[in-house]
Short mmCIF file of C-alpha atoms in Angstrom, two decimals:
data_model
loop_
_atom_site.label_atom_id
_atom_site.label_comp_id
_atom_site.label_asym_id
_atom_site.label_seq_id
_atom_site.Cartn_x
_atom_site.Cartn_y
_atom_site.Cartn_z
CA UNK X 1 0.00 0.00 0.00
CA UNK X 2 1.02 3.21 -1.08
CA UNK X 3 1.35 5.82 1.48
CA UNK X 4 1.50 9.49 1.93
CA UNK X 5 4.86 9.85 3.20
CA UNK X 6 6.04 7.39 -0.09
CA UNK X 7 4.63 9.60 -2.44
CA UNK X 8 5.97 13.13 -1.15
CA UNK X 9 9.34 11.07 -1.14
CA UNK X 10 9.11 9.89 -4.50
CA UNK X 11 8.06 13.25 -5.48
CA UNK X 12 10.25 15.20 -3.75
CA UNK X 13 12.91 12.89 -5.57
CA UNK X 14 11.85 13.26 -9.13
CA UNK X 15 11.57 17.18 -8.66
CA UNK X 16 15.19 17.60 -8.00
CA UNK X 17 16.01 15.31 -10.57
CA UNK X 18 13.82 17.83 -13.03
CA UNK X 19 15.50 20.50 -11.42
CA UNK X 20 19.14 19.16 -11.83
CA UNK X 21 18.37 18.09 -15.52
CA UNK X 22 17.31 21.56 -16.06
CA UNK X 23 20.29 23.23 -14.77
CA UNK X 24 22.71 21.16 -16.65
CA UNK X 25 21.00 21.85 -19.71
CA UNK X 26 21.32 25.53 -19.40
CA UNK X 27 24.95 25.46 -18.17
CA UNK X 28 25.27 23.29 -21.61
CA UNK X 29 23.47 25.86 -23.58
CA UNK X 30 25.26 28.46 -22.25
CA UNK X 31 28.63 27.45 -22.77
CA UNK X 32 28.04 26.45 -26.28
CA UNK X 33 26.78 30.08 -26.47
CA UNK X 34 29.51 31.64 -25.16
CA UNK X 35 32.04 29.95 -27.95
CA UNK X 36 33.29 32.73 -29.93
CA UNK X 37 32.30 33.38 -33.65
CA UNK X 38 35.91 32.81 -35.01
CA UNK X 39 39.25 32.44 -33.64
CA UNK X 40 42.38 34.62 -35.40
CA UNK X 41 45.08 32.66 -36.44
CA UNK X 42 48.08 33.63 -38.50
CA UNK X 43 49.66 31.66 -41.30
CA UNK X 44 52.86 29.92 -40.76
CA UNK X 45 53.64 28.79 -44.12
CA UNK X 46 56.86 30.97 -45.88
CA UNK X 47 55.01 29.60 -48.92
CA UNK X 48 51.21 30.95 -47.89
CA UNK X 49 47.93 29.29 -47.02
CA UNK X 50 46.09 28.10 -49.98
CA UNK X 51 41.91 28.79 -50.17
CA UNK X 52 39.87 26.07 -51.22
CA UNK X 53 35.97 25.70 -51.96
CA UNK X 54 35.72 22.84 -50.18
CA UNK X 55 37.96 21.24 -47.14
CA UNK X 56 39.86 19.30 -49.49
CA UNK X 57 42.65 20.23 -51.85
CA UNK X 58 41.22 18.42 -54.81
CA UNK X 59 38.65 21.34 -54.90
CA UNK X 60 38.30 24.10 -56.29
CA UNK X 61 41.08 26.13 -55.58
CA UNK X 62 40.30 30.60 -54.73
CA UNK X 63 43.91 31.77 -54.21
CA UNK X 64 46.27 31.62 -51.49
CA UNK X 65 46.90 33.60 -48.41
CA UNK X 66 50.08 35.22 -47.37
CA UNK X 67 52.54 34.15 -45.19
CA UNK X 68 51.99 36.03 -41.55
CA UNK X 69 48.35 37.20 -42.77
CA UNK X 70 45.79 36.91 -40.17
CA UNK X 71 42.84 34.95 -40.61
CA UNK X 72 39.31 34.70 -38.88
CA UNK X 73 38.57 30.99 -38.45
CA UNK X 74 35.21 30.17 -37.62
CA UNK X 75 34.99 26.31 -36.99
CA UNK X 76 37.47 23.08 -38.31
CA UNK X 77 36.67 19.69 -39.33
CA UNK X 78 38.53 16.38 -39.82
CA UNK X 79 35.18 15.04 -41.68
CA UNK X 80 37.00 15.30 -44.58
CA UNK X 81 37.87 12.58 -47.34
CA UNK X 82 41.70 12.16 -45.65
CA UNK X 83 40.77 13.06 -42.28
CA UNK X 84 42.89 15.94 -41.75
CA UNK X 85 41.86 19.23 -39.80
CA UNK X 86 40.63 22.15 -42.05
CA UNK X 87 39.17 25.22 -40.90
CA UNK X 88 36.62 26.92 -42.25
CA UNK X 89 37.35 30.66 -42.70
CA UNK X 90 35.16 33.13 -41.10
CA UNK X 91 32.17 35.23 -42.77
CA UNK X 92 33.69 33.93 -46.43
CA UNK X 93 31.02 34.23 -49.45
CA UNK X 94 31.46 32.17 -50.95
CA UNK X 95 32.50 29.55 -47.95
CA UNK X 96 36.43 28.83 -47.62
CA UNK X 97 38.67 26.31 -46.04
CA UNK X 98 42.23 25.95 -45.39
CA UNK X 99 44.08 23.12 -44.06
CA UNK X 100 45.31 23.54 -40.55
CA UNK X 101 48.43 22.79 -41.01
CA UNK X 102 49.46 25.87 -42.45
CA UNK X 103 49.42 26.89 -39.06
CA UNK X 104 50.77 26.99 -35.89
CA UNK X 105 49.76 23.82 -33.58
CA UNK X 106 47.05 24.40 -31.40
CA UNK X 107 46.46 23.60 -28.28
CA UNK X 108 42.46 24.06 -28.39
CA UNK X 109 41.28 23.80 -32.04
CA UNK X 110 38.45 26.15 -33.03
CA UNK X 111 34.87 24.63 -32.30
CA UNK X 112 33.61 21.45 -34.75
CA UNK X 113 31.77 22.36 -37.69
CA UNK X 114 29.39 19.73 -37.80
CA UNK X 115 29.00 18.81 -34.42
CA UNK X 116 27.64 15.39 -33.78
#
């Protein structure tokens, strides 16, 4: 038999669960909020950075960046056909990637472009 005492238990349990689930969800949301837009990071190459349409150098190809230019990086990816890191340069119409190793190592790469 069920009694009173049982139920404001079990209630009282299931509320702070709610409560707890809700609080890590908006420290989650928050934090992936607070990620910048783009990170600047400056080529290391003495030969340049080359621009591609796609994060893969068997795309098409824009032009290449400068040696010591600055770029704003908004994400990078290693879902790419050989795995390797490009980022994806920021607020670029239309959208350009350059492989990360044109730059210096990192010890926090820029946020994942396609998350999941």
């Amino acid at each position: 038999m069920t009694t009173p005492q049982s139920v404001l238990r079990k209630s009282a349990v299931l509320g702070a669960a709610l409560a707890l689930a809700g609080v890590t969800a908006t420290v989650q949301a928050q934090e992936a909020s607070a990620a910048p837009a783009y990170v600047n990071l400056t080529v290391a190459s003495p030969g340049g950075a080359p621009i591609y349409a796609k994060p893969t150098s068997s795309s098409t190809r824009y032009g290449k960046e400068p040696y010591k230019t600055t770029l704003r990086i908004q994400c990078s990816t290693t879902k790419t056909p050989s795995g390797a890191r490009w980022f994806r340069i920021y607020d670029s119409q239309p959208t350009a990637w350059v492989w990360s190793g044109h730059f210096p190592s990192l010890v926090h790469n820029p946020k994942e472009c396609f998350p999941g």
